[in-house]
mmCIF file of C-alpha atoms and ligand atoms in Angstrom:
data_model
loop_
_atom_site.group_PDB
_atom_site.id
_atom_site.type_symbol
_atom_site.label_atom_id
_atom_site.label_comp_id
_atom_site.label_asym_id
_atom_site.label_seq_id
_atom_site.Cartn_x
_atom_site.Cartn_y
_atom_site.Cartn_z
ATOM 1 C CA MET A 1 105.133 107.473 87.026
ATOM 2 C CA ARG A 2 107.870 104.845 86.721
ATOM 3 C CA ILE A 3 107.933 102.166 89.400
ATOM 4 C CA LEU A 4 111.006 99.953 89.547
ATOM 5 C CA SER A 5 112.130 97.047 91.678
ATOM 6 C CA GLY A 6 114.216 93.888 91.454
ATOM 7 C CA VAL A 7 114.517 90.542 93.194
ATOM 8 C CA GLN A 8 117.699 88.489 93.301
ATOM 9 C CA PRO A 9 117.450 84.933 91.976
ATOM 10 C CA SER A 10 119.419 83.655 94.946
ATOM 11 C CA GLY A 11 116.908 80.908 95.834
ATOM 12 C CA LYS A 12 113.288 79.855 95.402
ATOM 13 C CA LEU A 13 110.823 82.571 96.373
ATOM 14 C CA HIS A 14 108.800 82.187 99.551
ATOM 15 C CA ILE A 15 105.748 83.677 101.235
ATOM 16 C CA GLY A 16 107.937 86.365 102.876
ATOM 17 C CA ASN A 17 108.955 87.579 99.426
ATOM 18 C CA TYR A 18 105.322 87.537 98.347
ATOM 19 C CA PHE A 19 103.779 89.452 101.245
ATOM 20 C CA GLY A 20 106.819 91.694 101.682
ATOM 21 C CA ALA A 21 107.436 92.582 98.053
ATOM 22 C CA ILE A 22 105.792 90.867 95.085
ATOM 23 C CA ARG A 23 102.197 91.456 96.156
ATOM 24 C CA GLN A 24 102.911 95.202 96.066
ATOM 25 C CA PHE A 25 104.603 94.943 92.659
ATOM 26 C CA VAL A 26 101.500 93.335 91.252
ATOM 27 C CA GLU A 27 99.228 95.985 92.795
ATOM 28 C CA LEU A 28 101.454 98.864 91.670
ATOM 29 C CA GLN A 29 101.480 97.755 88.026
ATOM 30 C CA HIS A 30 98.084 99.448 87.731
ATOM 31 C CA LYS A 31 99.333 102.786 89.105
ATOM 32 C CA GLY A 32 102.082 103.549 86.584
ATOM 33 C CA HIS A 33 104.690 101.904 84.370
ATOM 34 C CA GLY A 34 106.151 99.042 86.390
ATOM 35 C CA LEU A 35 109.689 97.928 85.565
ATOM 36 C CA TYR A 36 110.508 94.703 87.398
ATOM 37 C CA PHE A 37 113.687 92.770 86.924
ATOM 38 C CA ILE A 38 115.562 89.662 87.945
ATOM 39 C CA ALA A 39 118.756 90.870 89.622
ATOM 40 C CA ASP A 40 120.999 88.135 88.231
ATOM 41 C CA LEU A 41 124.162 90.258 88.313
ATOM 42 C CA HIS A 42 123.621 90.866 92.005
ATOM 43 C CA ALA A 43 123.037 87.142 92.565
ATOM 44 C CA LEU A 44 126.532 86.426 91.224
ATOM 45 C CA THR A 45 127.787 87.593 94.612
ATOM 46 C CA THR A 46 126.300 84.409 96.123
ATOM 47 C CA ILE A 47 125.467 81.844 93.395
ATOM 48 C CA ARG A 48 128.532 80.412 91.702
ATOM 49 C CA GLU A 49 127.008 77.571 89.660
ATOM 50 C CA ALA A 50 125.977 78.475 86.116
ATOM 51 C CA ASP A 51 123.139 75.950 85.805
ATOM 52 C CA LYS A 52 121.728 76.940 89.154
ATOM 53 C CA LEU A 53 121.752 80.652 88.317
ATOM 54 C CA ARG A 54 120.063 80.009 84.963
ATOM 55 C CA GLU A 55 117.405 77.850 86.631
ATOM 56 C CA LEU A 56 116.730 80.272 89.484
ATOM 57 C CA SER A 57 116.573 83.298 87.166
ATOM 58 C CA LEU A 58 113.962 81.656 84.998
ATOM 59 C CA ASP A 59 112.105 80.573 88.119
ATOM 60 C CA VAL A 60 111.828 84.166 89.398
ATOM 61 C CA ALA A 61 110.330 85.151 86.034
ATOM 62 C CA LEU A 62 107.823 82.276 86.292
ATOM 63 C CA ASN A 63 106.974 83.354 89.839
ATOM 64 C CA PHE A 64 106.287 86.957 88.820
ATOM 65 C CA LEU A 65 104.065 85.909 85.938
ATOM 66 C CA ALA A 66 102.229 83.226 87.901
ATOM 67 C CA LEU A 67 101.552 85.686 90.726
ATOM 68 C CA GLY A 68 99.839 88.114 88.404
ATOM 69 C CA LEU A 69 102.374 90.378 86.780
ATOM 70 C CA ASP A 70 100.863 91.284 83.423
ATOM 71 C CA PRO A 71 103.570 91.573 80.748
ATOM 72 C CA GLU A 72 101.278 93.809 78.692
ATOM 73 C CA LYS A 73 101.197 96.306 81.557
ATOM 74 C CA ALA A 74 104.523 95.943 83.327
ATOM 75 C CA THR A 75 107.974 95.353 81.873
ATOM 76 C CA LEU A 76 109.685 92.205 83.121
ATOM 77 C CA PHE A 77 113.351 91.706 82.260
ATOM 78 C CA ARG A 78 116.719 90.300 83.253
ATOM 79 C CA GLN A 79 119.170 92.799 84.737
ATOM 80 C CA SER A 80 122.079 91.380 82.724
ATOM 81 C CA ASP A 81 120.239 91.970 79.428
ATOM 82 C CA ILE A 82 120.725 95.721 79.886
ATOM 83 C CA PRO A 83 124.433 96.469 79.364
ATOM 84 C CA GLU A 84 123.765 100.185 79.958
ATOM 85 C CA VAL A 85 123.303 99.357 83.638
ATOM 86 C CA THR A 86 126.834 98.012 84.053
ATOM 87 C CA GLU A 87 128.177 100.993 82.094
ATOM 88 C CA LEU A 88 126.333 103.391 84.393
ATOM 89 C CA SER A 89 127.520 101.417 87.396
ATOM 90 C CA TRP A 90 131.151 102.142 86.457
ATOM 91 C CA ILE A 91 130.463 105.816 85.825
ATOM 92 C CA LEU A 92 128.695 106.140 89.180
ATOM 93 C CA SER A 93 131.538 104.353 90.957
ATOM 94 C CA THR A 94 133.853 107.205 89.941
ATOM 95 C CA VAL A 95 131.794 109.689 91.976
ATOM 96 C CA THR A 96 131.008 107.365 94.909
ATOM 97 C CA PRO A 97 133.018 108.020 98.083
ATOM 98 C CA MET A 98 134.606 104.889 99.618
ATOM 99 C CA GLY A 99 133.168 105.854 103.014
ATOM 100 C CA LEU A 100 129.618 105.626 101.710
ATOM 101 C CA LEU A 101 130.166 101.986 100.707
ATOM 102 C CA GLU A 102 132.137 101.124 103.831
ATOM 103 C CA ARG A 103 129.059 102.050 105.856
ATOM 104 C CA ALA A 104 126.716 99.775 103.834
ATOM 105 C CA HIS A 105 125.111 96.983 105.925
ATOM 106 C CA SER A 106 125.434 94.444 103.104
ATOM 107 C CA PHE A 107 129.203 94.823 103.301
ATOM 108 C CA LYS A 108 129.590 95.569 107.029
ATOM 109 C CA ASP A 109 127.483 92.599 108.209
ATOM 110 C CA LYS A 110 129.402 90.048 106.160
ATOM 111 C CA THR A 111 132.824 91.327 107.172
ATOM 112 C CA ALA A 112 131.675 91.510 110.813
ATOM 113 C CA ARG A 113 130.775 87.806 110.581
ATOM 114 C CA GLY A 114 134.302 87.097 109.362
ATOM 115 C CA ILE A 115 133.246 86.441 105.758
ATOM 116 C CA SER A 116 135.876 87.964 103.501
ATOM 117 C CA ALA A 117 134.270 90.342 101.056
ATOM 118 C CA ASP A 118 135.018 90.594 97.365
ATOM 119 C CA HIS A 119 134.720 93.731 95.276
ATOM 120 C CA GLY A 120 131.301 92.644 93.966
ATOM 121 C CA LEU A 121 129.827 92.722 97.443
ATOM 122 C CA PHE A 122 131.515 96.049 98.200
ATOM 123 C CA ALA A 123 130.226 97.590 94.965
ATOM 124 C CA TYR A 124 126.744 96.018 95.339
ATOM 125 C CA PRO A 125 125.029 99.320 96.252
ATOM 126 C CA VAL A 126 126.563 101.097 93.233
ATOM 127 C CA LEU A 127 125.118 98.503 90.870
ATOM 128 C CA MET A 128 121.782 98.865 92.645
ATOM 129 C CA ALA A 129 121.969 102.655 92.216
ATOM 130 C CA ALA A 130 122.629 102.113 88.501
ATOM 131 C CA ASP A 131 119.586 99.787 88.299
ATOM 132 C CA ILE A 132 117.403 102.533 89.662
ATOM 133 C CA LEU A 133 118.924 105.625 88.040
ATOM 134 C CA ALA A 134 119.227 104.120 84.529
ATOM 135 C CA TYR A 135 115.456 104.308 84.112
ATOM 136 C CA HIS A 136 114.707 107.683 85.741
ATOM 137 C CA SER A 137 112.655 105.707 88.267
ATOM 138 C CA ASP A 138 110.184 107.718 90.351
ATOM 139 C CA VAL A 139 109.254 105.139 92.953
ATOM 140 C CA VAL A 140 111.126 102.085 94.241
ATOM 141 C CA PRO A 141 109.044 99.698 96.386
ATOM 142 C CA VAL A 142 111.256 97.557 98.639
ATOM 143 C CA GLY A 143 111.275 95.992 102.068
ATOM 144 C CA LYS A 144 112.773 97.777 105.070
ATOM 145 C CA ASP A 145 116.047 95.893 104.689
ATOM 146 C CA GLN A 146 116.752 97.813 101.476
ATOM 147 C CA LYS A 147 116.234 101.270 102.968
ATOM 148 C CA GLN A 148 119.930 102.042 103.269
ATOM 149 C CA HIS A 149 120.558 101.029 99.664
ATOM 150 C CA LEU A 150 117.999 103.588 98.548
ATOM 151 C CA GLU A 151 119.598 106.304 100.655
ATOM 152 C CA ILE A 152 122.942 105.450 99.072
ATOM 153 C CA THR A 153 121.302 105.640 95.635
ATOM 154 C CA ARG A 154 120.059 109.154 96.317
ATOM 155 C CA ASP A 155 123.477 110.201 97.654
ATOM 156 C CA ILE A 156 125.194 108.890 94.529
ATOM 157 C CA ALA A 157 122.669 110.627 92.248
ATOM 158 C CA VAL A 158 123.213 113.930 94.079
ATOM 159 C CA LYS A 159 126.986 113.506 93.817
ATOM 160 C CA PHE A 160 126.771 112.820 90.085
ATOM 161 C CA ASN A 161 124.491 115.788 89.451
ATOM 162 C CA GLN A 162 126.650 118.104 91.558
ATOM 163 C CA THR A 163 129.731 117.013 89.653
ATOM 164 C CA TYR A 164 128.325 117.270 86.149
ATOM 165 C CA CYS A 165 125.272 119.551 86.092
ATOM 166 C CA LYS A 166 125.913 123.210 86.869
ATOM 167 C CA ASP A 167 122.208 124.024 87.302
ATOM 168 C CA PHE A 168 121.555 121.226 89.756
ATOM 169 C CA ASP A 169 119.811 122.219 92.981
ATOM 170 C CA PRO A 170 120.187 119.491 95.634
ATOM 171 C CA GLN A 171 117.279 120.969 97.633
ATOM 172 C CA THR A 172 114.682 120.519 94.912
ATOM 173 C CA GLY A 173 116.470 117.836 92.867
ATOM 174 C CA GLU A 174 115.875 120.039 89.779
ATOM 175 C CA GLY A 175 118.403 120.671 87.035
ATOM 176 C CA GLY A 176 120.217 117.337 87.228
ATOM 177 C CA VAL A 177 120.644 114.564 84.688
ATOM 178 C CA LEU A 178 119.808 111.804 87.153
ATOM 179 C CA LYS A 179 116.410 111.757 88.783
ATOM 180 C CA LEU A 180 116.304 111.332 92.574
ATOM 181 C CA PRO A 181 113.997 108.376 93.276
ATOM 182 C CA ASP A 182 111.476 108.231 96.108
ATOM 183 C CA PRO A 183 111.649 105.100 98.211
ATOM 184 C CA HIS A 184 108.405 103.293 98.878
ATOM 185 C CA ILE A 185 109.381 101.404 102.001
ATOM 186 C CA LEU A 186 106.937 98.736 102.940
ATOM 187 C CA GLU A 187 107.072 99.409 106.691
ATOM 188 C CA ASP A 188 103.632 98.050 107.423
ATOM 189 C CA THR A 189 104.279 94.555 106.119
ATOM 190 C CA ALA A 190 105.534 93.039 109.323
ATOM 191 C CA VAL A 191 108.518 90.801 108.801
ATOM 192 C CA VAL A 192 107.132 87.411 107.845
ATOM 193 C CA PRO A 193 108.500 84.768 110.228
ATOM 194 C CA GLY A 194 109.956 81.492 108.980
ATOM 195 C CA VAL A 195 109.102 77.991 110.241
ATOM 196 C CA ASP A 196 111.646 78.442 113.063
ATOM 197 C CA GLY A 197 110.179 81.788 114.169
ATOM 198 C CA GLN A 198 113.139 83.841 112.817
ATOM 199 C CA LYS A 199 112.724 86.151 109.802
ATOM 200 C CA MET A 200 111.867 83.988 106.800
ATOM 201 C CA SER A 201 114.799 84.129 104.402
ATOM 202 C CA LYS A 202 116.287 82.125 101.558
ATOM 203 C CA SER A 203 119.548 82.153 103.430
ATOM 204 C CA TYR A 204 118.162 80.703 106.718
ATOM 205 C CA ASN A 205 116.659 77.487 105.366
ATOM 206 C CA ASN A 206 113.352 78.271 107.098
ATOM 207 C CA THR A 207 111.080 79.193 104.208
ATOM 208 C CA ILE A 208 107.701 78.056 102.959
ATOM 209 C CA GLU A 209 108.224 78.152 99.212
ATOM 210 C CA LEU A 210 105.400 79.476 97.068
ATOM 211 C CA PHE A 211 105.689 76.852 94.370
ATOM 212 C CA ALA A 212 107.106 73.781 96.085
ATOM 213 C CA PRO A 213 105.158 70.516 95.528
ATOM 214 C CA GLU A 214 102.049 70.268 97.707
ATOM 215 C CA LYS A 215 103.611 67.589 99.901
ATOM 216 C CA ALA A 216 106.639 69.747 100.658
ATOM 217 C CA VAL A 217 104.441 72.737 101.509
ATOM 218 C CA LYS A 218 102.425 70.570 103.880
ATOM 219 C CA LYS A 219 105.560 69.162 105.480
ATOM 220 C CA GLY A 220 106.959 72.679 105.922
ATOM 221 C CA ILE A 221 103.770 73.997 107.517
ATOM 222 C CA MET A 222 103.293 70.964 109.776
ATOM 223 C CA GLY A 223 106.905 71.432 110.896
ATOM 224 C CA ILE A 224 106.464 75.020 112.135
ATOM 225 C CA LYS A 225 107.968 75.312 115.596
ATOM 226 C CA THR A 226 105.406 75.785 118.387
ATOM 227 C CA ASP A 227 105.587 75.578 122.176
ATOM 228 C CA SER A 228 104.488 72.486 124.086
ATOM 229 C CA THR A 229 101.139 73.723 125.460
ATOM 230 C CA PRO A 230 98.856 70.633 125.575
ATOM 231 C CA LEU A 231 95.872 70.439 123.239
ATOM 232 C CA GLU A 232 93.222 71.149 125.838
ATOM 233 C CA GLU A 233 94.888 74.237 127.353
ATOM 234 C CA PRO A 234 94.561 77.886 126.261
ATOM 235 C CA LYS A 235 97.304 79.136 123.923
ATOM 236 C CA ASN A 236 98.779 82.558 123.294
ATOM 237 C CA PRO A 237 98.160 83.566 119.657
ATOM 238 C CA ASP A 238 100.463 86.583 119.917
ATOM 239 C CA THR A 239 103.614 84.535 120.453
ATOM 240 C CA CYS A 240 102.698 81.783 117.982
ATOM 241 C CA THR A 241 104.353 81.609 114.542
ATOM 242 C CA VAL A 242 101.377 79.704 113.095
ATOM 243 C CA PHE A 243 99.054 82.532 114.137
ATOM 244 C CA ALA A 244 101.461 85.165 112.769
ATOM 245 C CA LEU A 245 101.295 83.404 109.403
ATOM 246 C CA LEU A 246 97.522 82.925 109.579
ATOM 247 C CA LYS A 247 97.245 86.712 109.965
ATOM 248 C CA LEU A 248 98.671 87.143 106.467
ATOM 249 C CA PHE A 249 96.003 84.986 104.888
ATOM 250 C CA ALA A 250 92.793 85.065 106.950
ATOM 251 C CA LYS A 251 90.115 87.741 106.780
ATOM 252 C CA ALA A 252 89.388 89.752 109.942
ATOM 253 C CA ASP A 253 86.334 87.724 110.989
ATOM 254 C CA GLN A 254 88.094 84.408 110.338
ATOM 255 C CA LEU A 255 91.025 85.611 112.382
ATOM 256 C CA ASP A 256 88.789 86.635 115.294
ATOM 257 C CA GLU A 257 87.363 83.136 115.284
ATOM 258 C CA ILE A 258 90.824 81.540 115.275
ATOM 259 C CA ARG A 259 91.993 83.851 118.055
ATOM 260 C CA ALA A 260 89.021 82.799 120.169
ATOM 261 C CA LEU A 261 89.937 79.130 119.660
ATOM 262 C CA TYR A 262 93.512 79.799 120.787
ATOM 263 C CA VAL A 263 92.380 81.549 123.933
ATOM 264 C CA LYS A 264 89.680 79.015 124.764
ATOM 265 C CA GLY A 265 91.854 75.898 124.458
ATOM 266 C CA GLY A 266 90.750 72.494 123.248
ATOM 267 C CA VAL A 267 92.262 72.894 119.786
ATOM 268 C CA GLY A 268 95.805 71.689 119.059
ATOM 269 C CA TYR A 269 98.539 73.342 116.992
ATOM 270 C CA GLY A 270 98.148 70.600 114.379
ATOM 271 C CA ASP A 271 94.640 71.852 113.704
ATOM 272 C CA PHE A 272 95.789 75.477 113.300
ATOM 273 C CA LYS A 273 98.525 74.301 110.956
ATOM 274 C CA LYS A 274 95.942 72.486 108.818
ATOM 275 C CA ARG A 275 93.947 75.706 108.604
ATOM 276 C CA LEU A 276 97.097 77.529 107.531
ATOM 277 C CA PHE A 277 97.743 74.934 104.833
ATOM 278 C CA ASP A 278 94.166 75.338 103.535
ATOM 279 C CA HIS A 279 94.554 79.132 103.432
ATOM 280 C CA PHE A 280 97.863 78.750 101.606
ATOM 281 C CA MET A 281 96.231 76.561 98.960
ATOM 282 C CA ASP A 282 93.212 78.875 98.624
ATOM 283 C CA THR A 283 95.442 81.905 98.177
ATOM 284 C CA PHE A 284 98.055 80.415 95.857
ATOM 285 C CA GLY A 285 96.130 77.572 94.167
ATOM 286 C CA GLU A 286 95.405 79.570 91.036
ATOM 287 C CA ALA A 287 98.967 80.952 90.848
ATOM 288 C CA ARG A 288 100.327 77.423 91.341
ATOM 289 C CA ARG A 289 98.261 76.171 88.401
ATOM 290 C CA ARG A 290 99.573 79.015 86.257
ATOM 291 C CA TYR A 291 103.106 78.222 87.417
ATOM 292 C CA ASP A 292 102.751 74.612 86.234
ATOM 293 C CA GLU A 293 101.406 75.794 82.904
ATOM 294 C CA LEU A 294 104.208 78.318 82.427
ATOM 295 C CA SER A 295 106.823 75.734 83.450
ATOM 296 C CA SER A 296 105.991 73.722 80.370
ATOM 297 C CA ASN A 297 106.074 76.823 78.193
ATOM 298 C CA GLU A 298 109.587 78.155 78.648
ATOM 299 C CA ASP A 299 109.618 79.681 75.154
ATOM 300 C CA TYR A 300 106.799 82.018 76.132
ATOM 301 C CA VAL A 301 108.635 83.152 79.276
ATOM 302 C CA GLN A 302 111.869 83.723 77.353
ATOM 303 C CA GLU A 303 109.891 85.762 74.823
ATOM 304 C CA VAL A 304 108.406 87.919 77.608
ATOM 305 C CA LEU A 305 111.908 88.540 78.976
ATOM 306 C CA LYS A 306 113.238 89.404 75.534
ATOM 307 C CA LYS A 307 110.470 91.909 74.855
ATOM 308 C CA GLY A 308 110.882 93.322 78.361
ATOM 309 C CA ALA A 309 114.626 93.782 77.813
ATOM 310 C CA SER A 310 114.051 95.632 74.596
ATOM 311 C CA LYS A 311 111.567 98.046 76.233
ATOM 312 C CA ALA A 312 113.841 98.581 79.242
ATOM 313 C CA ARG A 313 116.875 99.189 76.994
ATOM 314 C CA GLU A 314 115.066 101.903 75.127
ATOM 315 C CA ILE A 315 114.570 103.842 78.351
ATOM 316 C CA ALA A 316 118.082 103.141 79.649
ATOM 317 C CA ASN A 317 119.604 104.259 76.343
ATOM 318 C CA ASP A 318 117.817 107.540 76.545
ATOM 319 C CA VAL A 319 119.100 108.199 80.069
ATOM 320 C CA MET A 320 122.598 106.989 79.176
ATOM 321 C CA ASP A 321 122.715 109.347 76.236
ATOM 322 C CA GLN A 322 122.325 112.251 78.682
ATOM 323 C CA VAL A 323 124.879 110.701 81.062
ATOM 324 C CA ARG A 324 127.455 110.224 78.270
ATOM 325 C CA ARG A 325 127.021 113.801 77.124
ATOM 326 C CA ALA A 326 127.225 115.211 80.643
ATOM 327 C CA THR A 327 130.463 113.328 81.362
ATOM 328 C CA GLY A 328 132.163 113.955 78.020
ATOM 329 C CA LEU A 329 132.069 110.329 76.908
ATOM 330 C CA LYS A 330 130.072 111.585 73.960
HETATM 331 P P1 ADP B 401 115.716 86.702 101.180
HETATM 332 O O1 ADP B 401 115.976 87.262 102.548
HETATM 333 O O2 ADP B 401 114.793 85.548 101.241
HETATM 334 O O3 ADP B 401 116.991 86.401 100.416
HETATM 335 P P2 ADP B 401 115.568 89.002 99.472
HETATM 336 O O4 ADP B 401 116.612 89.728 100.252
HETATM 337 O O5 ADP B 401 115.933 88.498 98.101
HETATM 338 O O6 ADP B 401 114.955 87.812 100.362
HETATM 339 O O7 ADP B 401 114.299 89.937 99.355
HETATM 340 C C1 ADP B 401 113.469 90.110 98.234
HETATM 341 C C2 ADP B 401 112.305 90.999 98.667
HETATM 342 O O8 ADP B 401 111.456 90.288 99.598
HETATM 343 C C3 ADP B 401 112.788 92.266 99.402
HETATM 344 O O9 ADP B 401 112.005 93.371 98.977
HETATM 345 C C4 ADP B 401 112.549 91.938 100.868
HETATM 346 O O10 ADP B 401 112.287 93.098 101.618
HETATM 347 C C5 ADP B 401 111.344 90.995 100.840
HETATM 348 N N1 ADP B 401 111.412 90.013 101.958
HETATM 349 C C6 ADP B 401 112.306 89.007 102.097
HETATM 350 N N2 ADP B 401 112.073 88.289 103.215
HETATM 351 C C7 ADP B 401 110.996 88.847 103.834
HETATM 352 C C8 ADP B 401 110.266 88.558 105.037
HETATM 353 N N3 ADP B 401 110.587 87.537 105.813
HETATM 354 N N4 ADP B 401 109.224 89.356 105.346
HETATM 355 C C9 ADP B 401 108.870 90.386 104.535
HETATM 356 N N5 ADP B 401 109.519 90.708 103.392
HETATM 357 C C10 ADP B 401 110.563 89.959 103.011
HETATM 358 N N1 LIG B 402 119.102 94.361 96.564
HETATM 359 C C1 LIG B 402 117.728 93.997 96.353
HETATM 360 C C2 LIG B 402 117.354 92.818 97.307
HETATM 361 O O1 LIG B 402 118.218 92.081 97.720
HETATM 362 C C3 LIG B 402 117.486 93.578 94.924
HETATM 363 C C4 LIG B 402 117.724 94.720 93.986
HETATM 364 C C5 LIG B 402 118.775 94.881 93.135
HETATM 365 C C6 LIG B 402 116.887 95.876 93.835
HETATM 366 N N2 LIG B 402 118.645 96.055 92.427
HETATM 367 C C7 LIG B 402 117.510 96.684 92.850
HETATM 368 C C8 LIG B 402 115.701 96.295 94.443
HETATM 369 C C9 LIG B 402 116.954 97.935 92.453
HETATM 370 C C10 LIG B 402 115.143 97.530 94.045
HETATM 371 C C11 LIG B 402 115.775 98.332 93.071
HETATM 372 O O2 LIG B 402 116.185 92.640 97.601
#
């Protein structure tokens, strides 16, 4: 089974990315061949400074490795190191109806907010389809927000197979060149809230970064927005962002105890925030040590990416060979 997913290097990764995505990538690497990549070509739609893109791309690789991705088990690579993906992206674009892309949230939301779109943003889902289809991926684990992109990917794969493979059966997915991937939507991971209570996101400036210096993490956690219930009064855990974040870290019995303290009163938000900080350090302390180690060993990380690219290219070449033959390019 091939498992594939990517993360854009559009900012420093945060606990939402971890609980919503990366934790699953690390778990899934034991269930099949994991192919995980840094979606640097996609990030070009938002990051327009070369040094920043280079730095953030390397940082995503460091994050993956520090959080437990084993390069002997899974393949870690940079999207832009696989030229077959951009080739496939063009080929797919020739069978992709305009209407399909016009309905994409990534494009619709930006234009609705008055942001003028460029072709890169419009074609974003086609490149994502190429990412997935170039490796005959079986399973693609992503957060809910990517659900539509996966539906578009399947639609494009069906369209390609219908156009070029006479034995293709869209009901069973058999007889095509491109494999129809199964989404693995992580519905159960509730959306992780940011320090302002909104969805935590790199683009909302409300994140708790996984690998920020300890002081910054503390400052972020102590700054989580809470209501003004006085220390001695009972508090509602179910509307509290600190409690929502504690839920991600604490074990069931610890959480019961914390809930009881909320309901009873007498404990202030500052105290709950300190507990959250301690849980954060317990959970990520080891990964943070590995991150520091890896940061001073860039050559090793570059080597991992190089090896990963070569493994990924082998697979993509095989698929592209079939695509080139089917289309008459070869
Ligand atoms: P961001 O919104 O911070 O830019 P991305 O869109 O790059 O994050 O998402 C990378 C992965 O992390 C996706 O699979 C996404 O579903 C997941 N993710 C991002 N933010 C959250 C969140 N707040 N809660 C749960 N999962 C998240
Ligand atoms: N669009 C995804 C995101 O923003 C990143 C991504 C690019 C991706 N290509 C992919 C995810 C292929 C899964 C499979 O999170």
